[in-house]
Amino acid sequence: MSRTWDTARRNREARLQRAAPLARGKWVEAAEVPRLLEALVEPGDRLCLEGNNQKQADFLARALCRVDAARVRDLHLVMSVLALPEHLELFERGIARKVDFSFSGPQAVRLARLVSEGRIEIGAIHTYLELYGRYFVDLTPRVALLAAAAADEEGNLYTGPNTEESPAIAEATAFRDGLVIAQVDEQLQRLPRVDIPSGWVDFVVRAPTPAAVEPLFTRDPAQISDVQVLMAMMVVKGIYAEYGVDRLNHGIGFDSAAIELILPTYGERLGLRGKVCGHWALNPHPTLIPAIEAGFVRSVHAFGSELGMEGYVAARPDVFFTGRDGSLRSNRAFSQTAGHYACDLFIGSTLQMDLAGDSSTATRSRITGFGGAPNMGADARGRRHASPAWLRAGREARGDGPGAPRGRKLVVQLLETFREHMEPAFVERLDAHALAEAMGWALPPVMIYGDDVSHVVTEEGIANLLLCRGAEERAQAIRGVAGYTPVGRGRDRRAVENLRDRGIVRRPEDLGIEVREASRDLLAARSVKELVRWSGGLYRPPARFRSW
Amino acid sequence: MSAPPAPRRSYREAGARRRLLAVLDPGSFRELVGPAERVQSPHLAALDLPAAFDDGVAVGRGTLQGRPVLAASQEGAFLGGAVGEVHGAKLTGLLRLAAREQPAGVVLLLDSGGVRLQEANAGLLAVSEILRALLAARAAGVPVVGLIGGGWGCFGGMGIVGRCCDGLAMSEEGRLGLSGPEVIETTCGVEELDTRDRALVWRLYGGKHRIVLGEADLLVEDDLAAFRAAAASLLTRRRVLTLERLCQAQEALEGRLADFGSCADPVDLWAAAGVVAPAELPLLEPEPFLAAVARARRPVP
């Protein structure tokens, strides 16, 4: 019997035939979408519902919630971010059964509850790049539901500044005979640019409301504390200046926003303009505006956009990647690759760290997932190009040992010794282990592994883990910056003083930093309004960040 | 490329004493009834609440551009600068001292949500005593001026104290009013005033609107040096209180109600007052702002 080699393609044709009466060409009326999905989606399908870190295919998510759960059921969702209540409602209604994902920030508590009730089966929690990788290996979507800014009659898509993951999902789906459905904010005669060609797209629907986008990367400078300014000074002087860090990625948080905001003041005074912080893999953080205007920043490639930054980005094409239409072109897959392989440094905040330097943001009652931080915050062992910062970190890590020279990525973890409610940030054992035991997972959800961390920065000082020899030295170095937490008070004082003599633990005074000088007055902008002024009025912050 | 804003030392973010030291001539401030004397609230301990050695206000003598002045500065970090018995007595004492000593003026750095509710009637009495002493000092020929630019604004009884001064300088971030936004939301409902709409709250209470309404005299940057210059300038503009002036003020207020009583948002009022691009006002720096509203301002005599 001869084998057929195009079962998926024939199945796709059958689905398209079932759906054809509901569409006019590629265009479908919004009210018809639940019926369209019933015609197109089969039980047990792997389905990607575009849920990005920022942009959400929220109309299609609502439509999928409204299908007949007797016809469309047991779906296997493959999607990066579980952000909307509808994403979990699909499981409560039995429309979906299993999920492979990356991040679940706003739904972390509800997700943990549904998992413990046995109503969601988690395949695995990935980093972004792993999940995109698996789209092209064993988790290819059968159906993808995308969000775009606009489409033309033929179904070409324009994604505007928030392109994010759309091209990666569409490519994986379209080239394995899957089906691609896009919601768009508007239909245009001529698109400003084509981000996804119509040949990859099967159906388009105009959503009644524009796709939801969250301003996730806006940090109001008014909420940055003096302590965060002190930590930022230590990072700029003790790490950026010393290693000459010119290619980098910042995580989200007030700690790293403080660094961005003291570059034009403190960084300028240290003579660092043109020497550090030139090239970034970063969303368009509003708090980066002063460093861009002051001439520190030469290029930024973005994972996604940020609400309110569109006009500013469009007016700074020398800095940002922009299309012929002038607006930002973001792409999470490429920016994650850049962050992993092309950057010398990652810096981010964390909630909990143990004596091995492992850190996590997971707690017993929340399944938050990973997002992209583990890829940024990991030594790129496959990297083969040199830079001064990378080589120096490698020398510090290797010492005078045998073997070929090799570089290291700088992975910096920022944390105040106590977080809110006076919870110690340093612990003997991460909550992640208890969560893994409760959920029966093989892997505890460790965000950044200690052996990837090069520096730990707290308000007490910097611990350089590259220079530590052995687990005991690492533990004492971490205790040495852990302040008055039980872990910090458990330090061997003489061992820590010895580490200090060797430059492994460094206090602000060791770096020539006056603690008294660490105040918000060093911030180039102390409010969102001052960011608007730096931008010459081009940055238009969302209402929730305005007090005028 | 836009010129980077010059780094400023924020008035709003400075503490009470740091503000005083920056507004007065360097090194001139001498505190009266300072924290070392530990004159603190007798009421808070009874409620098991922490007290402050200065009861949340610093008062004393100093000079401003070489001329002797008395000055007070409320500490918003302690109970929102609220006026308790001791806090009020220190302000009252300072104003009475002014009537006796006849300095070149009294400078009040106001940062207060109003009466300290924990001290109830003692706080209410204190506010009325402050008002009496303030008017007595003015009647004795000593100008009293207020600066409003702290995080707590100037509300409740202290809002009345502010409006009894010879002159007021405000930053846009500073707020002046009688009932604060939360009070209005709680008593009249969120439809009347949605306090989550921070932009609306600042449009309504902030320095710019108070300038248009004629309740504040000078609009300054959120900058310690700018407040210092404003304080010196205000001291030269004494306003003698006469019955005729009070009647004119009453007429002006009645006119405001008649002209703008139906406005739902300050932007409507600015438009009705003849501002050309009212929605743009909040983003303007003080100088272009003052030019934009020059003809719309309605000074209260």
Short mmCIF file of C-alpha atoms in Angstrom, two decimals, chain A residues 220 222 265 292-295 316 519-521 524 526-527 529-530 532-537 540 543-548, chain B residues 1-5 7-10 13 18 172-173 196-200 202-203 208 221-222 280 282-286:
data_model
loop_
_atom_site.label_atom_id
_atom_site.label_comp_id
_atom_site.label_asym_id
_atom_site.label_seq_id
_atom_site.Cartn_x
_atom_site.Cartn_y
_atom_site.Cartn_z
CA ASP A 220 7.66 56.05 37.03
CA ALA A 222 8.99 59.16 41.11
CA THR A 265 24.39 62.62 35.41
CA ILE A 292 19.49 58.57 24.49
CA GLU A 293 19.18 62.37 24.42
CA ALA A 294 22.46 62.76 26.31
CA GLY A 295 24.29 60.74 23.67
CA ARG A 316 14.94 58.69 16.51
CA SER A 519 20.01 60.54 46.34
CA ARG A 520 17.24 60.97 43.85
CA ASP A 521 18.82 64.27 42.88
CA ALA A 524 18.19 62.80 35.19
CA ARG A 526 12.49 62.40 38.68
CA SER A 527 9.01 62.14 37.22
CA LYS A 529 6.72 64.62 33.21
CA GLU A 530 10.46 65.21 33.17
CA VAL A 532 8.26 63.98 28.52
CA ARG A 533 10.38 67.14 28.67
CA TRP A 534 13.57 65.23 27.83
CA SER A 535 11.73 63.82 24.81
CA GLY A 536 10.75 67.27 23.63
CA GLY A 537 7.09 66.31 24.02
CA ARG A 540 3.02 60.53 25.24
CA ALA A 543 -3.09 58.36 31.40
CA ARG A 544 -2.26 56.21 34.41
CA PHE A 545 1.30 57.58 34.44
CA ARG A 546 0.32 61.23 34.14
CA SER A 547 -0.30 63.61 36.98
CA TRP A 548 -1.03 66.58 34.76
CA MET B 1 18.02 67.69 19.83
CA SER B 2 16.25 69.19 22.78
CA ALA B 3 18.53 70.68 25.40
CA PRO B 4 18.71 68.35 28.38
CA PRO B 5 16.94 69.83 31.39
CA PRO B 7 19.57 68.92 37.05
CA ARG B 8 17.49 70.49 39.79
CA ARG B 9 17.33 69.99 43.52
CA SER B 10 13.72 69.07 44.05
CA GLU B 13 11.41 65.61 47.57
CA ARG B 18 16.45 70.76 54.04
CA GLU B 172 2.59 72.87 39.69
CA GLU B 173 3.16 69.77 41.82
CA ARG B 196 -7.46 57.47 40.46
CA ASP B 197 -7.39 60.06 37.67
CA ARG B 198 -4.20 61.67 38.92
CA ALA B 199 -4.10 64.08 36.02
CA LEU B 200 -7.54 65.42 37.01
CA TRP B 202 -3.46 67.83 39.75
CA ARG B 203 -5.37 69.88 37.18
CA LYS B 208 -1.28 76.15 37.65
CA GLU B 221 9.67 75.17 39.23
CA ASP B 222 9.95 72.28 41.66
CA GLU B 280 -1.76 72.14 26.50
CA PRO B 282 -0.30 71.24 31.98
CA LEU B 283 2.83 70.57 29.94
CA LEU B 284 4.05 74.17 29.75
CA GLU B 285 7.01 75.39 31.78
CA PRO B 286 6.18 78.27 34.16
#
